Short mmCIF file of C-alpha atoms in Angstrom, two decimals:
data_model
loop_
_atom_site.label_atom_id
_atom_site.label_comp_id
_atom_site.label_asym_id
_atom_site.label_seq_id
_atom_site.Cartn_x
_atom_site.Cartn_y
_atom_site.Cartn_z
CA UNK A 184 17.40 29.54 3.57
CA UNK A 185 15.64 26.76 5.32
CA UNK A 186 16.08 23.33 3.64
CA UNK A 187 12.00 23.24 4.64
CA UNK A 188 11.57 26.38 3.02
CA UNK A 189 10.84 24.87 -0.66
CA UNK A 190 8.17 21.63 1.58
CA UNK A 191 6.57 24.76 2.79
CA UNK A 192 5.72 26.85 0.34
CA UNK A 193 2.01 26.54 -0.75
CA UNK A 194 3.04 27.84 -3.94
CA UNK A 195 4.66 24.42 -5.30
CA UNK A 196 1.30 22.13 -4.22
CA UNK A 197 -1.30 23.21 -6.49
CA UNK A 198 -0.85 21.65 -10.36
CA UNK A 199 0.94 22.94 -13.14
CA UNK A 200 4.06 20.38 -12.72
CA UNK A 201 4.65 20.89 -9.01
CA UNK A 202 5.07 18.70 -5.64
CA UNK A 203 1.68 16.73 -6.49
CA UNK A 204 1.74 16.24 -9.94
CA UNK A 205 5.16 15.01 -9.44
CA UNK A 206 4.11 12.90 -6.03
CA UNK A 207 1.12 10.93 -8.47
CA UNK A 208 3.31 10.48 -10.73
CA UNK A 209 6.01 8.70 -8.96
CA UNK A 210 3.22 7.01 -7.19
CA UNK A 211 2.17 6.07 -10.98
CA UNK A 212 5.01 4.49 -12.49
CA UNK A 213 5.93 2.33 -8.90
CA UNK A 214 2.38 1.21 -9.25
CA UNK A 215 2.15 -0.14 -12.66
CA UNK A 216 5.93 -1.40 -12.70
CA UNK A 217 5.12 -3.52 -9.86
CA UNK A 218 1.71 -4.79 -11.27
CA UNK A 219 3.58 -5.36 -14.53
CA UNK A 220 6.03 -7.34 -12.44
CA UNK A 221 3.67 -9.42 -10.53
CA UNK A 222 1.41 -10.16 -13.84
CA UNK A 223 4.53 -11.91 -15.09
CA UNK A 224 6.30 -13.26 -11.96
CA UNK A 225 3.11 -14.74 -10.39
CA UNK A 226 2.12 -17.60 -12.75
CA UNK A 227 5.72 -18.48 -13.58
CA UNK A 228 6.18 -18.56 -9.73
CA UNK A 229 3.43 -20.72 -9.31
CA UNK A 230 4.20 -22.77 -12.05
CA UNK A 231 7.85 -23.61 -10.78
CA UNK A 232 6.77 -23.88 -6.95
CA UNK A 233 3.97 -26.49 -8.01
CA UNK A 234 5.78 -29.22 -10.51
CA UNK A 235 9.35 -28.01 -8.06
CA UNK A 236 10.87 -27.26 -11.74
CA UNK A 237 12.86 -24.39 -13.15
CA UNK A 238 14.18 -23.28 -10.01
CA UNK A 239 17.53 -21.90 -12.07
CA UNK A 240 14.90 -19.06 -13.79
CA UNK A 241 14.68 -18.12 -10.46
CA UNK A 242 17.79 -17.65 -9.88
CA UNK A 243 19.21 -16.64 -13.08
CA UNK A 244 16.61 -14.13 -13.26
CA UNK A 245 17.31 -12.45 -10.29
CA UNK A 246 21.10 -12.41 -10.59
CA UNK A 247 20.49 -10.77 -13.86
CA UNK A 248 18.40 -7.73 -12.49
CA UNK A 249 20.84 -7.02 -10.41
CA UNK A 250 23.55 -6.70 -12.39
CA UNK A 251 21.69 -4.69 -15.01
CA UNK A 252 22.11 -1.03 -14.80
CA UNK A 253 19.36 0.64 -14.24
CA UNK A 254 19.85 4.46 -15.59
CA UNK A 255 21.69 3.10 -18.42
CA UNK A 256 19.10 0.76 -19.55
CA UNK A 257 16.75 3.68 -18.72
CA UNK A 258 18.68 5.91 -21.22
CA UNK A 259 19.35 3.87 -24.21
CA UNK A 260 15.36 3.22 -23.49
CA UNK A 261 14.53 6.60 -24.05
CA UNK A 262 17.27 6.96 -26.83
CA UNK A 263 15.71 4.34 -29.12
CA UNK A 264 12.20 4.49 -28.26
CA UNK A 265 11.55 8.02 -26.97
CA UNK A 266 9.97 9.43 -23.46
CA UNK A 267 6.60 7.89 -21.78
CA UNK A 268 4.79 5.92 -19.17
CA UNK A 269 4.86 3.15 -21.95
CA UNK A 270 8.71 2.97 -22.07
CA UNK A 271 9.35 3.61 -18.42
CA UNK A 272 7.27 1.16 -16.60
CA UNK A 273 8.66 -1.80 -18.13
CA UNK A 274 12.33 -0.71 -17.42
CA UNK A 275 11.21 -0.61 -13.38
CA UNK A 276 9.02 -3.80 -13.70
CA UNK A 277 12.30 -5.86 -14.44
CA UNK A 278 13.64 -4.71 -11.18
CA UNK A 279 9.98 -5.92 -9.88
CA UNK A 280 10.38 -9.14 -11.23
CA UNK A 281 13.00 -11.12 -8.75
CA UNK A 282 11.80 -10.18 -5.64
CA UNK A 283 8.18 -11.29 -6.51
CA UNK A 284 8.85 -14.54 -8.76
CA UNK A 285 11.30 -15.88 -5.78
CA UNK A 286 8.38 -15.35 -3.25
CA UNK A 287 5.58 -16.75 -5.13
CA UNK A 288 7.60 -19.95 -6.05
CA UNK A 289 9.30 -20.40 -2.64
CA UNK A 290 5.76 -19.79 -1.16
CA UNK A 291 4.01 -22.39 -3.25
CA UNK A 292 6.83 -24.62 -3.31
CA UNK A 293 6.71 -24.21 0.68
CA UNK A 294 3.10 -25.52 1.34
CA UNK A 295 2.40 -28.34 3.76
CA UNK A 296 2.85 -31.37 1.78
CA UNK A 297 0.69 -33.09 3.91
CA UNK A 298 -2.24 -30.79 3.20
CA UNK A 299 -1.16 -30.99 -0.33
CA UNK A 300 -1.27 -35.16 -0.62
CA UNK A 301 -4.22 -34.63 1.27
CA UNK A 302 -6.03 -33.13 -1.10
CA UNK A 303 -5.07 -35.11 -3.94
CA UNK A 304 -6.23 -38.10 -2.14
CA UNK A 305 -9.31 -36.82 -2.06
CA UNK A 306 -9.73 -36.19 -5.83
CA UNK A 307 -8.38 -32.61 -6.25
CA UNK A 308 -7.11 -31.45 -9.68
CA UNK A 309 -3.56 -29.86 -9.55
CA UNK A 310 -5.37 -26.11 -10.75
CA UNK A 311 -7.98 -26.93 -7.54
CA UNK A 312 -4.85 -28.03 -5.14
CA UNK A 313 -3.02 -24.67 -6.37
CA UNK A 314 -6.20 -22.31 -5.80
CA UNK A 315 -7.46 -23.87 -2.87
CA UNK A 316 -4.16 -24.83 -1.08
CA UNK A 317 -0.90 -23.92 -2.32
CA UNK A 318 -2.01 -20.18 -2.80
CA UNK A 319 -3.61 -19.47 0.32
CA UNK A 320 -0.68 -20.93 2.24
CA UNK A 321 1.53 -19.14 0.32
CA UNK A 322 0.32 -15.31 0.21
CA UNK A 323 1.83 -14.11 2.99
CA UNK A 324 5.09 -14.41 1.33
CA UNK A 325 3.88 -13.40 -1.61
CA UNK A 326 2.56 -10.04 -0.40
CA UNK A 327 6.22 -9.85 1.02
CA UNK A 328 7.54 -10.39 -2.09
CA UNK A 329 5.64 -7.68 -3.78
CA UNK A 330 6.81 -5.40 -0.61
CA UNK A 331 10.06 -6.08 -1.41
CA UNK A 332 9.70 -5.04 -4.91
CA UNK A 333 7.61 -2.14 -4.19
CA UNK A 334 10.46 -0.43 -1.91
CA UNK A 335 12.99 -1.18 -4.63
CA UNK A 336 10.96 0.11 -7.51
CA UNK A 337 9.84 3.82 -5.34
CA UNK A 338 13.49 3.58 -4.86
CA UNK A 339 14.52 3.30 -8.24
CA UNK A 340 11.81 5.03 -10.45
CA UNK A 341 14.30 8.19 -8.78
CA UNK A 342 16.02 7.70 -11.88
CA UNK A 343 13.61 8.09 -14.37
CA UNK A 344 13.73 11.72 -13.98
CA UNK A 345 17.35 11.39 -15.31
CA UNK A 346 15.88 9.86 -18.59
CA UNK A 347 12.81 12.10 -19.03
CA UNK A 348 10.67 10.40 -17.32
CA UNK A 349 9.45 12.57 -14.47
CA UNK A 350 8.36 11.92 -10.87
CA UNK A 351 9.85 12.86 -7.68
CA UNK A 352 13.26 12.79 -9.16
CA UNK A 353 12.66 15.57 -10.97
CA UNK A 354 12.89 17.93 -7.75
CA UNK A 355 16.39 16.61 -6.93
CA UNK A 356 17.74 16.96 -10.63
CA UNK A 357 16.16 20.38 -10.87
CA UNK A 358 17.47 20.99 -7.57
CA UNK A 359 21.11 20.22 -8.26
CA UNK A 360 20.87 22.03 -11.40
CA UNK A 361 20.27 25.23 -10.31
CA UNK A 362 21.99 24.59 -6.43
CA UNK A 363 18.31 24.83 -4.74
CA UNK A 364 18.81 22.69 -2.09
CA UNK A 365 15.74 23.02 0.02
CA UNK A 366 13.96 21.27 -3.30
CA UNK A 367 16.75 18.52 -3.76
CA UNK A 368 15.65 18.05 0.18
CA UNK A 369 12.06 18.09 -0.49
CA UNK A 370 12.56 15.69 -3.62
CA UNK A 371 14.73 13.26 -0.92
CA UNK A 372 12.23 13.71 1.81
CA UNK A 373 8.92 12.78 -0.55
CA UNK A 374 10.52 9.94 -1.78
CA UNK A 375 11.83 8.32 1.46
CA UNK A 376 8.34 9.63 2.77
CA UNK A 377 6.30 7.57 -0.04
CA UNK A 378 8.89 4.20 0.89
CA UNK A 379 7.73 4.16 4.49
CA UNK A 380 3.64 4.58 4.09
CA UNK A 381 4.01 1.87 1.32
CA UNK A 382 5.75 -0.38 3.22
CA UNK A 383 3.67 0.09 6.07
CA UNK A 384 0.78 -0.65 4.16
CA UNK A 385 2.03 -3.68 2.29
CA UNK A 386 3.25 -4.85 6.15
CA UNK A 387 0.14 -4.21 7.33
CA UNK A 388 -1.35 -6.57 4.53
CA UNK A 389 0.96 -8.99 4.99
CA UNK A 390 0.22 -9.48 8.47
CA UNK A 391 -3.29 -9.24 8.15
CA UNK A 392 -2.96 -12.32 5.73
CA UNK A 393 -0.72 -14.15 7.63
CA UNK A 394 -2.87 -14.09 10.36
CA UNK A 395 -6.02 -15.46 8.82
CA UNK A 396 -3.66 -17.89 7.24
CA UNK A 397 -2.27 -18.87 10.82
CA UNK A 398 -5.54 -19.00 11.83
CA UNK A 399 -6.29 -21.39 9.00
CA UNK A 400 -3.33 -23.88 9.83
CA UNK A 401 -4.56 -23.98 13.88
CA UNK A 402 -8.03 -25.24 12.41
CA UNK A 403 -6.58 -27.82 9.93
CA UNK A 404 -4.56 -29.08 12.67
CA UNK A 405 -7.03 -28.97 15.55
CA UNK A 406 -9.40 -30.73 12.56
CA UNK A 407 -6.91 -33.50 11.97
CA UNK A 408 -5.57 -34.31 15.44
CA UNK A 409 -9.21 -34.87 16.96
CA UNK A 410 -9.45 -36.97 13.54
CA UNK A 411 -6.70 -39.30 14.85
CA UNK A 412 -7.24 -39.04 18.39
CA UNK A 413 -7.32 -42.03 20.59
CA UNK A 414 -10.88 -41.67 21.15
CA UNK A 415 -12.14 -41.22 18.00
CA UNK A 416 -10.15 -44.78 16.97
CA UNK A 417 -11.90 -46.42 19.44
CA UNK A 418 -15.13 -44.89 18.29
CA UNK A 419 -14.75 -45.92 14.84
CA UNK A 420 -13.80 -49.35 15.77
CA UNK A 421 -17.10 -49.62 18.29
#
């Protein structure tokens, strides 16, 4: 048998459970763990890369998502609480959580401080020197971040087929259980599939935003050295 044979069967496409019911649903959960994630990591990120405090939540927080297990936490989830979206997604948003909140704040805590005294000079409030420069200056690192997380979390919501939870794991658990292995290849093959287009989209993103921000630098720059050119001093002092 053809380890295609189970990717090419019309037969498992339609509804009723099968490759894109299980495909959405994967797609689901990644989705709303990362927003989850980035609801929660984004502020406090901001918060720590703007006053340059609490920099050892960032790193506490991310050495603790790594060491936690993720199918057992998933289990004793589903144990105590019982199956759902509800119980799921914030399992897989705590594995969303590092690779965002260390972005964000190295991304705001990265901004040109010279832009940044700039605009406090001028009478900027620290929520206007945030918006209108600390953010925009740091996006492109925080659309990496939420890259980052998004590949981990496709990656991991595998395992929430082990705990009832559904998605593309399902195919490999169902395949292993009954030794089908052109749908534990089709299970491996979706998943992997669904890593690359999201991370080429989220790249793609990314570079479109660091581009306009690039873009945005040159002008600043270009703005500020004609500002102290030679020529211009002599102007103002004429």
């Amino acid at each position: 048998m053809s380890l295609l044979s189970f990717l090419l069967d019309p037969a498992n496409w339609p509804g009723g459970g099968k490759i894109i019911d299980l495909l959405l649903q994967h797609l689901w959960y990644t989705a709303a763990a990362v927003l989850l994630g980035a609801v929660i990591a984004i502020p406090v990120g901001i918060l720590i890369g703007h006053t340059g405090r609490g920099s050892f939540l960032v790193i506490g927080t991310s050495n603790a998502a790594r060491a936690i297990p993720t199918l057992g936490l998933l289990v004793l989830v589903v144990v105590l609480l019982g199956t759902g979206v509800e119980k799921i997604v914030p399992v897989l948003a705590v594995l969303a959580l590092p690779a965002i909140l260390t972005a964000t704040a190295a991304g705001i805590g990265g901004a040109d401080r010279e832009a940044v005294h700039a605009a406090r000079a001028i009478g900027m409030t620290e929520g206007q020197i945030v918006a209108q420069v600390e953010w925009p200056l740091a996006l492109p690192l925080v659309v990496s971040g939420l890259r980052s997380a998004t590949l981990q979390v496709v990656a991991t919501a595998t395992v929430a087929a082990f705990a009832a939870g559904g998605g593309l794991g399902q195919l490999l658990i169902s395949g292993q259980r009954n030794n089908d292995y052109p749908q534990m290849f089709a299970g491996a093959v979706l998943i992997a599939g669904m890593a690359i287009v999201l991370d080429l989209l989220l790249g793609g993103v990314g570079w479109l935003i660091g581009r306009n921000t690039r873009a945005r630098r040159a002008a600043a720059e270009a703005v500020r050295n004609q500002a102290v050119s030679p020529t211009n001093r002599s102007e103002a002092v004429t």
